[in-house]
Short mmCIF file of C-alpha atoms and ligand atoms in Angstrom, two decimals:
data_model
loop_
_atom_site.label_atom_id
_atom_site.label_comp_id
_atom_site.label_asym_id
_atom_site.label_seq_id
_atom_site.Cartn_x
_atom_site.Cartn_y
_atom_site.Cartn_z
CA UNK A 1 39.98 42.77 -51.67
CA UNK A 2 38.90 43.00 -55.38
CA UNK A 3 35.54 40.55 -55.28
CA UNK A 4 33.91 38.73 -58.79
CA UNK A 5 30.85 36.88 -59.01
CA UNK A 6 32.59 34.31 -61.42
CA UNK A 7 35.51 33.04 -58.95
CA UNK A 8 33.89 31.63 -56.03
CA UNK A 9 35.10 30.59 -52.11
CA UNK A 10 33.31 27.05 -52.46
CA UNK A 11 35.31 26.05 -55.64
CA UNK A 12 38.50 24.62 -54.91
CA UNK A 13 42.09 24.06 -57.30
CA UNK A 14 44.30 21.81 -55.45
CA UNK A 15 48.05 21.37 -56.10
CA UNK A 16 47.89 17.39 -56.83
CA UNK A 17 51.33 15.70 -57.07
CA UNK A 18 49.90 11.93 -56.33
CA UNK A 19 52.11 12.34 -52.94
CA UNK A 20 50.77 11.37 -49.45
CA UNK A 21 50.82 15.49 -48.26
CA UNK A 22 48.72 16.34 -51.63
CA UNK A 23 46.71 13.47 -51.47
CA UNK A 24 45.27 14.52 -47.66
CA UNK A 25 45.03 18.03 -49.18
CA UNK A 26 42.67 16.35 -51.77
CA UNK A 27 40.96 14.61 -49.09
CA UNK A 28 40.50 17.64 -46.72
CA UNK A 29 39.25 20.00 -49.87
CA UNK A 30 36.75 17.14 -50.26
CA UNK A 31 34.95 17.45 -46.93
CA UNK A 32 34.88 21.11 -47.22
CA UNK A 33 34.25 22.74 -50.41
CA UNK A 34 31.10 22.25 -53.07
CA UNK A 35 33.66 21.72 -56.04
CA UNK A 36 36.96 20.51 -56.01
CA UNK A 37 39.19 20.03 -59.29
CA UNK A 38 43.20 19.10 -59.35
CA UNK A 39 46.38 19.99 -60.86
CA UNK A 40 49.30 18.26 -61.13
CA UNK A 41 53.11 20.06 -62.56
CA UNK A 42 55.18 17.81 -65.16
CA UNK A 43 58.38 19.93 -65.09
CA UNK A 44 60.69 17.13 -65.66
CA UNK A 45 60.75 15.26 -62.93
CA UNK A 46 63.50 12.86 -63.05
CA UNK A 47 60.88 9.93 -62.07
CA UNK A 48 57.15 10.35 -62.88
CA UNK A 49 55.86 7.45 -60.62
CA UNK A 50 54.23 10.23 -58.60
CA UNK A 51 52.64 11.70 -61.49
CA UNK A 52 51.24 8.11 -62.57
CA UNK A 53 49.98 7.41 -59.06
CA UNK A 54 47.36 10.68 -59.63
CA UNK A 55 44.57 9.11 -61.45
CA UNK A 56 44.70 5.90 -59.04
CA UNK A 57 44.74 7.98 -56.23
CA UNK A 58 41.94 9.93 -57.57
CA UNK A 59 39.59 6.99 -58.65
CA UNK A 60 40.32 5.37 -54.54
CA UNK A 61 38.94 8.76 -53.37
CA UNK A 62 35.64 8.39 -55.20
CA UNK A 63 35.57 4.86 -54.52
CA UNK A 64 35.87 5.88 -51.13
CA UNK A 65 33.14 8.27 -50.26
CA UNK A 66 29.85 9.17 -52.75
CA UNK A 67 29.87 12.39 -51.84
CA UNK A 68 33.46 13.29 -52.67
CA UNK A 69 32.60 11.56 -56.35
CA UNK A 70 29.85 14.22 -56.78
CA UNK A 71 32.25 16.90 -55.79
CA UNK A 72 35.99 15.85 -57.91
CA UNK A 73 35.75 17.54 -60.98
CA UNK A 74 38.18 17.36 -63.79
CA UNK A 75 41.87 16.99 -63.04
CA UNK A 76 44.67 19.28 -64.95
CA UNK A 77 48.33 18.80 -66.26
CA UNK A 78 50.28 21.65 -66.53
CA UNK A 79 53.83 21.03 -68.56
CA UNK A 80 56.59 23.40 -67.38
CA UNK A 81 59.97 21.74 -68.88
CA UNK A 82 61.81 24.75 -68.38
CA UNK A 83 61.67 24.90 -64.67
CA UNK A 84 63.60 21.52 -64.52
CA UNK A 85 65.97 23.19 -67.45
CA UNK A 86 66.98 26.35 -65.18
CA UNK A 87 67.29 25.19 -62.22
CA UNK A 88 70.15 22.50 -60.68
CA UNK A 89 68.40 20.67 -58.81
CA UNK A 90 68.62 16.71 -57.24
CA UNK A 91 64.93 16.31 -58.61
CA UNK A 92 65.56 16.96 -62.16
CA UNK A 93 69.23 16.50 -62.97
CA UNK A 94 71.68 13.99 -61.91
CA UNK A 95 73.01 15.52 -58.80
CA UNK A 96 73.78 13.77 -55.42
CA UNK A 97 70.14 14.41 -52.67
CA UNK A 98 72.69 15.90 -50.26
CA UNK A 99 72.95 19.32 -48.50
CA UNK A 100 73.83 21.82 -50.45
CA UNK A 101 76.30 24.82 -49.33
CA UNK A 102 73.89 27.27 -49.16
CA UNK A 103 72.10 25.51 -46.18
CA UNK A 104 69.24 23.47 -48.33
CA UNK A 105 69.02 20.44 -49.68
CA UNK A 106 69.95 19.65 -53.48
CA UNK A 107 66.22 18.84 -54.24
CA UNK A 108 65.20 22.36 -53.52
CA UNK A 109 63.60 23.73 -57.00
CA UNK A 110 64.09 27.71 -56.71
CA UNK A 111 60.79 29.30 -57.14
CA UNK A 112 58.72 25.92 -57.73
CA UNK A 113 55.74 26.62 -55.07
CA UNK A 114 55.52 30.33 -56.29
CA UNK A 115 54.73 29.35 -59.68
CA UNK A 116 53.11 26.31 -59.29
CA UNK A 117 50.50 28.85 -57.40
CA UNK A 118 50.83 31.56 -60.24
CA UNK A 119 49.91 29.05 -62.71
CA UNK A 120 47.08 27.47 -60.59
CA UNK A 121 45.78 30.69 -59.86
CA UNK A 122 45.67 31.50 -63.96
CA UNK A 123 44.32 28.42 -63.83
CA UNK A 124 41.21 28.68 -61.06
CA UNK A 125 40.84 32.37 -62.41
CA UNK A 126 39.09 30.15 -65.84
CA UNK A 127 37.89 27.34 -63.86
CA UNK A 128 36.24 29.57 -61.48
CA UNK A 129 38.19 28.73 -58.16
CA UNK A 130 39.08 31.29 -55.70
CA UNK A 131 40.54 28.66 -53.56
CA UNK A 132 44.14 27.10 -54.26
CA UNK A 133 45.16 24.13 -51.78
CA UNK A 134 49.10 23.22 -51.33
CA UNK A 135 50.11 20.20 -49.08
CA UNK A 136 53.38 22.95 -48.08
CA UNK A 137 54.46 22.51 -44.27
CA UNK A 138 56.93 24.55 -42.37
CA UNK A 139 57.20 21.48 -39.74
CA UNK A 140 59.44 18.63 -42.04
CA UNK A 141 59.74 21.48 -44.70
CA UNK A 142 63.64 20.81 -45.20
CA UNK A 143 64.34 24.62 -44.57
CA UNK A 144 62.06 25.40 -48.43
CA UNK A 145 61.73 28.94 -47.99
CA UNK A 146 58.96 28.70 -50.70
CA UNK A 147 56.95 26.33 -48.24
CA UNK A 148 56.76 29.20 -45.74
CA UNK A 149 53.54 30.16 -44.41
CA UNK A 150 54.59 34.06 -45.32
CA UNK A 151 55.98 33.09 -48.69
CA UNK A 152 52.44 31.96 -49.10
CA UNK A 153 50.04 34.16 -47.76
CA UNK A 154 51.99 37.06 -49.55
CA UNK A 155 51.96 35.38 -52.46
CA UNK A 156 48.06 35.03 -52.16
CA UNK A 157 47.36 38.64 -51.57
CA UNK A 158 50.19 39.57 -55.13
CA UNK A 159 47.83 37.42 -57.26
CA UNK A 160 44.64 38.87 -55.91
CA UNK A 161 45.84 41.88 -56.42
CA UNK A 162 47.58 41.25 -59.92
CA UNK A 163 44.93 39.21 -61.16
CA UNK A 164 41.79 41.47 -59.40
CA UNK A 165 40.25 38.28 -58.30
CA UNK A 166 39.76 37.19 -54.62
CA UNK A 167 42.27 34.00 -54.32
CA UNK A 168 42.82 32.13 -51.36
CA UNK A 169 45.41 29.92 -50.52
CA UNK A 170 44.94 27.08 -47.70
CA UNK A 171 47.74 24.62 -46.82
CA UNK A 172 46.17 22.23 -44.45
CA UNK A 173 49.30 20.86 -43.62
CA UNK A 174 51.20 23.74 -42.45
CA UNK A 175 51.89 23.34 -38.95
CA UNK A 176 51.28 19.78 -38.35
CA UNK A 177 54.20 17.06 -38.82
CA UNK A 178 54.06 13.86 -40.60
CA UNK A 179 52.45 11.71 -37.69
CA UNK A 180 49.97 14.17 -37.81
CA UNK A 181 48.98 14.26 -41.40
CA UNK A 182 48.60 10.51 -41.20
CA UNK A 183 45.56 11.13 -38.03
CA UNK A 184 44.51 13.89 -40.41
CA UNK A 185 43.96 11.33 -43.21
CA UNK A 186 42.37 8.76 -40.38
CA UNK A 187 40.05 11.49 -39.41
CA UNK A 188 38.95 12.58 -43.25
CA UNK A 189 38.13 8.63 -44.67
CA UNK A 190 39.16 6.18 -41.83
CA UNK A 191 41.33 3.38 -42.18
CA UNK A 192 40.35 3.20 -46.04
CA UNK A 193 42.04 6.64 -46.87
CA UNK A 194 45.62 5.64 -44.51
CA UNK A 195 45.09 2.55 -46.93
CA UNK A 196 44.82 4.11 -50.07
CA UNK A 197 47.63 6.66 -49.30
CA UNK A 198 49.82 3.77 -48.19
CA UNK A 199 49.49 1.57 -51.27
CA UNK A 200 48.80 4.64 -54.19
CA UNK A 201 50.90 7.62 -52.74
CA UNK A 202 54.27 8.48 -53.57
CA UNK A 203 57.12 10.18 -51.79
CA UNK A 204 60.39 8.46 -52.54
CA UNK A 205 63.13 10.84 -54.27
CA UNK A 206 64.63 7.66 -55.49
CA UNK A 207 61.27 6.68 -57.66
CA UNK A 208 61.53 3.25 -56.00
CA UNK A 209 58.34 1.05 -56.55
CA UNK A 210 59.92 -2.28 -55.84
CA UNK A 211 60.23 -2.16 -52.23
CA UNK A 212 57.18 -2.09 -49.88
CA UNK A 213 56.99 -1.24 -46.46
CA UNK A 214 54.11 -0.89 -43.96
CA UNK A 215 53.74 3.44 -44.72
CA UNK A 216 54.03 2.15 -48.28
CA UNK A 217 56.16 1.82 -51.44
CA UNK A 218 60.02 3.51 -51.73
CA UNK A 219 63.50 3.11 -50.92
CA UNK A 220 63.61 3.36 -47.07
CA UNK A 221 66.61 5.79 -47.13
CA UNK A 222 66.23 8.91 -49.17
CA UNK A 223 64.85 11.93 -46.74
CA UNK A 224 61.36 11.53 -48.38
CA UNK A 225 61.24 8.16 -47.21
CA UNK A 226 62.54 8.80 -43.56
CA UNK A 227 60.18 11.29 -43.04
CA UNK A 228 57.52 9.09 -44.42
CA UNK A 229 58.20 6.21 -42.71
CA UNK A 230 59.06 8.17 -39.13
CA UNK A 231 55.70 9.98 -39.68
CA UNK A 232 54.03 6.52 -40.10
CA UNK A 233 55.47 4.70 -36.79
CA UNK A 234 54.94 7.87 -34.62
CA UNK A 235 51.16 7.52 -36.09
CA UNK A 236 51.22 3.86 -35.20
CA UNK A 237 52.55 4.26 -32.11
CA UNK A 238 49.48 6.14 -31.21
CA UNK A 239 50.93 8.90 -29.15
CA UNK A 240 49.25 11.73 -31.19
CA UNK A 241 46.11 13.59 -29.86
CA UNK A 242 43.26 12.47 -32.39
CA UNK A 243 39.92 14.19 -32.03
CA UNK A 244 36.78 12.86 -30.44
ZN1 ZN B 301 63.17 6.88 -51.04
#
């Protein structure tokens, strides 16, 4: 693996949407690495309430915990308009959230995690960060093939090879469900971090602000929101393992 003194293993990038799976990721980079900086993706999202929950996700985490202040450096916006222009997708255009004949759902972006990590890793390879973090999960993944663990890994070992730096790339969430990523956030900041995530995440498809529930703000129905909520009252109903 090609090695440089300027990208380092205790610098992380992480892949910051303002969702509940990226906000954990956030979390989790927190209470591991030295230096942790964001990046969020505008490429045309057909609502941008997740992208304007970022910075009030981000100020709750240093509220939260002093030492994860020290360690959040600067956040990143990367435009990419013509992802959202190619592609026929649920997310960008006007097209029924429905399965789609080929087996996935209509708000499956061909390609979007592979460059999302491309462009992060062009990204850390100035910033300095050998580490890029993704909230992708193969449990509740909605059959993504670009949220696969191999899609992944593969991809990490093409861009430290194409870019001759040594990148990383951790997805904390791959192979635990929704429930799970709630104890996750329990066991990174307590009840103040299920909090935050409840009141300043974002999941819903539908970009639905207006309607709160107890796992937080959205429209109850869209698959975002099921999995959300079904996450949240398998969490509350206390029948995951959580560690001592
Ligand atoms: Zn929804």
């Amino acid at each position: 693996m090609p090695t440089d003194t300027n990208i380092t293993a205790a610098k992380a990038l992480v892949l910051f949407s303002g969702g509940q799976d990226s906000t954990v990721c956030l979390a989790w980079a927190l209470s591991r690495y030295g230096e942790v900086e964001t990046v969020g993706f505008d490429y045309g999202q057909a609502h941008h309430i997740e992208l304007e929950c970022r910075d009030k996700v981000r100020e709750g985490l240093i509220a939260l915990n002093p030492a994860w202040a020290e360690k959040l450096g600067p956040d990143h916006m990367i435009a990419m308009p013509e992802l959202g222009a190619i592609s026929d997708t649920a997310l960008t255009r006007d097209v029924a959230i429905e399965m789609g004949e080929n087996g996935l759902p209509t708000t499956f972006v061909p390609g979007r995690n592979l460059l999302f990590f491309t462009y992060a890793a062009a990204l850390g390879y100035r910033r300095g960060a050998g580490v890029l973090v993704g909230g992708m999960c193969e449990t509740d993944y909605s059959g993504y093939p670009d949220c696969r663990n191999d899609t992944l890994q593969t991809l990490a070992t093409a861009i430290t090879f194409g870019m001759d730096r040594g990148f990383s790339i951790e997805t904390p969430l791959m192979w635990i469900d929704k429930a799970a990523t709630w104890v996750l956030a329990e066991e990174l900041g307590g009840a103040a971090l299920v909090d935050l995530i409840i009141r300043e995440t974002h999941s819903c498809y539908r970009g639905d602000r207006s309607h709160f529930h107890d796992w937080g703000y959205g429209c109850g129905s869209c698959p975002a929101c099921e999995l959300r909520a079904g996450g949240y009252e398998r969490y509350k109903a206390g029948s995951l393992p959580r560690k001592a």
